[in-house]
Short mmCIF file of C-alpha atoms in Angstrom, two decimals:
data_model
loop_
_atom_site.label_atom_id
_atom_site.label_comp_id
_atom_site.label_asym_id
_atom_site.label_seq_id
_atom_site.Cartn_x
_atom_site.Cartn_y
_atom_site.Cartn_z
CA UNK F 1 1.24 4.14 1.54
CA UNK F 2 -0.46 2.98 -0.64
CA UNK F 3 -1.10 3.54 -4.03
CA UNK F 4 -4.77 3.23 -3.92
CA UNK F 5 -4.84 4.84 -7.30
CA UNK F 6 -3.13 1.67 -8.55
CA UNK F 7 -5.55 -1.21 -9.02
CA UNK F 8 -7.90 0.29 -6.43
CA UNK F 9 -5.72 -0.97 -3.71
CA UNK F 10 -3.74 0.90 -1.36
CA UNK F 11 -0.62 -0.60 -2.08
CA UNK F 12 1.09 1.51 -1.27
CA UNK F 13 5.13 -0.12 -1.19
CA UNK F 14 6.03 0.73 2.37
CA UNK F 15 9.73 0.41 3.27
CA UNK F 16 11.15 0.06 6.76
CA UNK F 17 13.89 2.48 7.76
CA UNK F 18 17.00 0.75 8.94
CA UNK F 19 17.42 2.63 12.19
CA UNK F 20 20.94 1.30 12.64
CA UNK F 21 22.17 3.74 9.99
CA UNK F 22 23.35 7.01 11.48
CA UNK F 23 23.41 10.29 9.60
CA UNK F 24 27.17 9.97 9.37
CA UNK F 25 26.88 6.58 7.67
CA UNK F 26 24.09 7.53 5.28
CA UNK F 27 25.04 8.85 1.82
CA UNK F 28 24.94 12.61 1.27
CA UNK F 29 22.19 12.52 -1.34
CA UNK F 30 18.83 14.20 -1.73
CA UNK F 31 16.06 12.04 -0.22
CA UNK F 32 14.69 10.96 -3.59
CA UNK F 33 17.97 10.89 -5.53
CA UNK F 34 18.13 7.10 -5.60
CA UNK F 35 20.77 6.97 -8.32
CA UNK F 36 23.04 9.00 -6.05
CA UNK F 37 22.34 6.57 -3.21
CA UNK F 38 23.15 3.58 -5.40
CA UNK F 39 26.48 5.18 -6.28
CA UNK F 40 27.30 6.06 -2.67
CA UNK F 41 26.43 2.63 -1.32
CA UNK F 42 28.31 0.96 -4.17
CA UNK F 43 31.45 2.83 -3.12
CA UNK F 44 30.98 1.59 0.44
CA UNK F 45 30.57 -1.97 -0.81
CA UNK F 46 33.72 -1.67 -2.95
CA UNK F 47 35.60 -0.54 0.14
CA UNK F 48 34.09 -3.26 2.32
CA UNK F 49 32.32 -6.19 0.69
CA UNK F 50 30.85 -7.31 4.03
CA UNK F 51 29.11 -3.99 4.78
CA UNK F 52 25.59 -5.30 5.37
CA UNK F 53 24.08 -1.87 5.92
CA UNK F 54 25.38 -0.75 2.53
CA UNK F 55 23.75 -3.73 0.81
CA UNK F 56 20.47 -2.96 2.57
CA UNK F 57 20.67 0.74 1.65
CA UNK F 58 21.49 0.00 -1.99
CA UNK F 59 18.69 -2.58 -2.07
CA UNK F 60 16.14 0.00 -0.96
CA UNK F 61 17.46 2.45 -3.56
CA UNK F 62 17.22 -0.16 -6.32
CA UNK F 63 13.69 -0.96 -5.17
CA UNK F 64 12.69 2.70 -5.53
CA UNK F 65 14.24 2.69 -9.01
CA UNK F 66 12.15 -0.43 -9.80
CA UNK F 67 15.30 -2.42 -10.50
CA UNK F 68 13.85 -5.30 -8.55
CA UNK F 69 16.29 -8.04 -9.55
CA UNK F 70 19.20 -5.94 -8.33
CA UNK F 71 17.31 -5.05 -5.17
CA UNK F 72 16.66 -8.74 -4.49
CA UNK F 73 20.36 -9.51 -4.96
CA UNK F 74 21.32 -6.84 -2.43
CA UNK F 75 18.66 -7.80 0.09
CA UNK F 76 19.87 -11.40 -0.20
CA UNK F 77 23.46 -10.34 0.53
CA UNK F 78 22.22 -8.26 3.46
CA UNK F 79 20.26 -11.23 4.86
CA UNK F 80 23.38 -13.40 4.49
CA UNK F 81 25.22 -11.10 6.90
CA UNK F 82 22.70 -12.38 9.50
CA UNK F 83 22.13 -9.20 11.55
CA UNK F 84 21.81 -10.04 15.25
CA UNK F 85 18.94 -7.56 15.63
CA UNK F 86 15.81 -9.47 14.60
CA UNK F 87 14.03 -6.29 13.51
CA UNK F 88 16.82 -5.47 11.07
CA UNK F 89 16.85 -8.99 9.68
CA UNK F 90 13.07 -8.83 9.29
CA UNK F 91 13.55 -5.60 7.29
CA UNK F 92 15.67 -7.51 4.79
CA UNK F 93 13.10 -10.24 4.28
CA UNK F 94 10.34 -7.64 4.08
CA UNK F 95 12.12 -5.61 1.41
CA UNK F 96 12.98 -8.70 -0.62
CA UNK F 97 9.39 -9.94 -0.30
CA UNK F 98 8.12 -6.66 -1.72
CA UNK F 99 10.42 -6.99 -4.72
CA UNK F 100 9.34 -10.58 -5.36
CA UNK F 101 5.74 -9.37 -5.24
CA UNK F 102 6.41 -6.63 -7.81
CA UNK F 103 7.98 -9.23 -10.10
CA UNK F 104 4.98 -11.52 -9.73
CA UNK F 105 6.87 -14.17 -7.74
CA UNK F 106 4.08 -14.44 -5.21
CA UNK F 107 5.13 -17.69 -3.54
CA UNK F 108 8.59 -16.26 -2.83
CA UNK F 109 7.04 -13.00 -1.62
CA UNK F 110 4.80 -14.86 0.81
CA UNK F 111 7.70 -16.96 2.09
CA UNK F 112 9.70 -13.81 2.86
CA UNK F 113 6.74 -12.08 4.51
CA UNK F 114 6.25 -15.15 6.69
CA UNK F 115 9.89 -15.12 7.75
CA UNK F 116 9.74 -11.38 8.47
CA UNK F 117 6.63 -11.63 10.61
CA UNK F 118 8.10 -14.54 12.57
CA UNK F 119 11.23 -12.53 13.31
CA UNK F 120 9.58 -9.24 14.19
CA UNK F 121 5.79 -8.91 13.96
CA UNK F 122 4.95 -5.39 12.80
CA UNK F 123 1.93 -3.62 11.38
CA UNK F 124 3.76 -2.96 8.10
CA UNK F 125 4.51 -6.61 7.48
CA UNK F 126 1.00 -7.73 8.37
CA UNK F 127 -0.46 -5.11 6.01
CA UNK F 128 1.76 -6.17 3.11
CA UNK F 129 1.07 -9.84 3.68
CA UNK F 130 -2.62 -9.00 3.92
CA UNK F 131 -2.36 -7.19 0.59
CA UNK F 132 -0.82 -10.32 -0.90
CA UNK F 133 -3.67 -12.45 0.43
CA UNK F 134 -6.21 -9.95 -0.91
CA UNK F 135 -4.62 -10.12 -4.38
CA UNK F 136 -5.05 -13.90 -4.24
CA UNK F 137 -8.66 -13.56 -3.00
CA UNK F 138 -7.77 -15.30 0.24
CA UNK F 139 -10.04 -12.92 2.07
CA UNK F 140 -10.17 -14.58 5.50
CA UNK F 141 -6.36 -14.56 5.72
CA UNK F 142 -6.23 -10.95 4.50
CA UNK F 143 -8.67 -9.79 7.16
CA UNK F 144 -6.76 -11.71 9.84
CA UNK F 145 -3.56 -9.88 8.87
CA UNK F 146 -5.24 -6.47 8.82
CA UNK F 147 -6.70 -7.27 12.24
CA UNK F 148 -3.19 -8.09 13.48
CA UNK F 149 -1.85 -4.83 12.08
CA UNK F 150 -4.56 -2.84 13.84
CA UNK F 151 -3.94 -4.71 17.09
CA UNK F 152 -0.36 -3.43 16.90
CA UNK F 153 -1.32 0.08 15.77
CA UNK F 154 -4.95 1.18 15.82
CA UNK F 155 -4.12 4.19 13.64
CA UNK F 156 -2.84 2.25 10.62
CA UNK F 157 -5.01 3.92 7.99
CA UNK F 158 -3.92 1.54 5.22
CA UNK F 159 -5.19 -1.45 7.20
CA UNK F 160 -8.65 0.10 7.54
CA UNK F 161 -8.72 1.01 3.85
CA UNK F 162 -7.67 -2.40 2.59
CA UNK F 163 -9.85 -4.28 5.04
CA UNK F 164 -12.76 -2.22 3.71
CA UNK F 165 -11.81 -3.36 0.19
CA UNK F 166 -11.95 -6.97 1.33
CA UNK F 167 -15.29 -6.45 3.07
CA UNK F 168 -16.70 -4.91 -0.11
CA UNK F 169 -15.42 -7.86 -2.14
CA UNK F 170 -17.33 -10.08 0.27
CA UNK F 171 -20.43 -7.85 -0.04
CA UNK F 172 -20.12 -6.91 3.64
CA UNK F 173 -20.78 -3.28 2.81
CA UNK F 174 -21.78 -2.10 6.30
CA UNK F 175 -18.41 -3.30 7.63
CA UNK F 176 -16.67 -1.57 4.72
CA UNK F 177 -18.43 1.69 5.59
CA UNK F 178 -17.38 1.38 9.23
CA UNK F 179 -13.72 0.94 8.27
CA UNK F 180 -13.86 3.81 5.81
CA UNK F 181 -15.37 6.03 8.49
CA UNK F 182 -12.20 5.50 10.53
CA UNK F 183 -9.97 5.83 7.47
CA UNK F 184 -11.50 9.20 6.61
CA UNK F 185 -11.02 10.39 10.16
CA UNK F 186 -7.33 9.51 10.00
CA UNK F 187 -6.79 11.35 6.70
CA UNK F 188 -8.50 14.70 7.25
CA UNK F 189 -5.43 16.64 6.07
CA UNK F 190 -4.42 14.33 3.21
CA UNK F 191 -6.51 15.42 0.24
CA UNK F 192 -5.73 12.53 -2.19
CA UNK F 193 -6.42 9.87 0.44
CA UNK F 194 -9.45 11.73 1.74
CA UNK F 195 -10.94 11.96 -1.75
CA UNK F 196 -10.32 8.28 -2.40
CA UNK F 197 -11.87 7.36 0.92
CA UNK F 198 -15.03 9.28 0.07
CA UNK F 199 -15.17 7.60 -3.33
CA UNK F 200 -14.92 4.12 -1.88
CA UNK F 201 -17.42 4.84 0.89
CA UNK F 202 -19.79 6.23 -1.75
CA UNK F 203 -19.66 2.89 -3.59
CA UNK F 204 -20.29 0.96 -0.38
CA UNK F 205 -23.27 3.21 0.41
CA UNK F 206 -24.54 2.69 -3.13
CA UNK F 207 -24.36 -1.08 -2.73
CA UNK F 208 -26.24 -0.77 0.56
CA UNK F 209 -28.96 1.17 -1.27
CA UNK F 210 -28.19 4.33 0.73
CA UNK F 211 -28.13 6.50 -2.36
CA UNK F 212 -28.42 9.93 -0.73
CA UNK F 213 -25.32 9.26 1.36
CA UNK F 214 -23.58 7.74 -1.64
CA UNK F 215 -24.22 10.85 -3.70
CA UNK F 216 -23.00 13.13 -0.90
CA UNK F 217 -19.76 11.17 -0.60
CA UNK F 218 -18.99 11.02 -4.31
CA UNK F 219 -19.70 14.75 -4.57
CA UNK F 220 -17.20 15.29 -1.75
CA UNK F 221 -14.62 13.21 -3.60
CA UNK F 222 -15.13 15.15 -6.82
CA UNK F 223 -15.03 18.43 -4.93
CA UNK F 224 -11.62 17.51 -3.55
CA UNK F 225 -10.21 16.14 -6.81
CA UNK F 226 -12.12 16.10 -10.08
CA UNK F 227 -9.23 14.80 -12.18
CA UNK F 228 -10.11 11.09 -12.11
CA UNK F 229 -12.50 9.54 -14.61
CA UNK F 230 -13.41 6.83 -12.09
CA UNK F 231 -15.07 9.43 -9.85
CA UNK F 232 -17.50 10.49 -12.56
CA UNK F 233 -18.11 6.89 -13.58
CA UNK F 234 -18.94 6.10 -9.96
CA UNK F 235 -21.32 9.04 -9.72
CA UNK F 236 -22.98 7.97 -12.95
CA UNK F 237 -23.78 4.57 -11.40
CA UNK F 238 -25.32 6.32 -8.41
CA UNK F 239 -27.38 8.61 -10.62
CA UNK F 240 -28.63 5.61 -12.57
CA UNK F 241 -29.65 3.90 -9.35
CA UNK F 242 -31.56 7.11 -8.54
CA UNK F 243 -33.08 7.03 -12.07
CA UNK F 244 -31.43 10.32 -13.00
CA UNK F 245 -30.36 9.13 -16.43
CA UNK F 246 -29.53 12.53 -17.91
CA UNK F 247 -27.12 13.32 -15.08
CA UNK F 248 -25.63 9.84 -15.41
CA UNK F 249 -25.05 10.34 -19.13
CA UNK F 250 -23.37 13.69 -18.48
CA UNK F 251 -21.00 12.11 -15.98
CA UNK F 252 -20.19 9.28 -18.39
CA UNK F 253 -19.27 11.89 -20.99
CA UNK F 254 -17.04 13.71 -18.50
CA UNK F 255 -15.34 10.43 -17.60
CA UNK F 256 -14.61 9.68 -21.24
CA UNK F 257 -13.14 13.15 -21.75
CA UNK F 258 -10.82 12.65 -18.77
CA UNK F 259 -9.54 9.37 -20.21
CA UNK F 260 -8.24 11.11 -23.35
#
């Protein structure tokens, strides 16, 4: 999902699974051994240069290895095979769009997301396009895409989280809290996401002036994971708002120690 711990966004890089691949066709590699997958798919491509599934599989492996130019080349070859299944073709545009985004080619990323969503509207594509719009501060478009994602799947936690980020950017803190309430409910067993949800809801409560609730949430976040400096920095801001300057100073010191 998301890497919310990257630039405070859940950006997570979500890949579609090409369901047309059977276990017999997939390479015999460990799930995260992407170098092995590149090698296996390369052998398939050498044997058959028109093997679209192999180009798609190698593209996803290159993407995981952050070799985005190579991934783009493979996704492009996969798209050129023009799969008759619109969902599969959308997967190719979606994957290539993600790689363009990582390389900072935002116009190309958006063009591919638009093609993907026209071919096969899915929550994943709407979320990623919404993330693009959020990065460009096109907040109305971002919210519209998160709304579309949730219309397709009401349990898409990432859509609630990122929509809350947009609401906070617009100073619509009550709406942000409402989305984070749902997000927390969907992540009760996922400690990193749960902790991050509490942290972000704490900040929204703080900006609403609901300091007691803000402090309770940031304490919950720290209780779950006290390894992030940003958690103590956030609590320091809440303590300052409560005029507890000594406690704020102590948290600032802890944050600085965690940055070293």
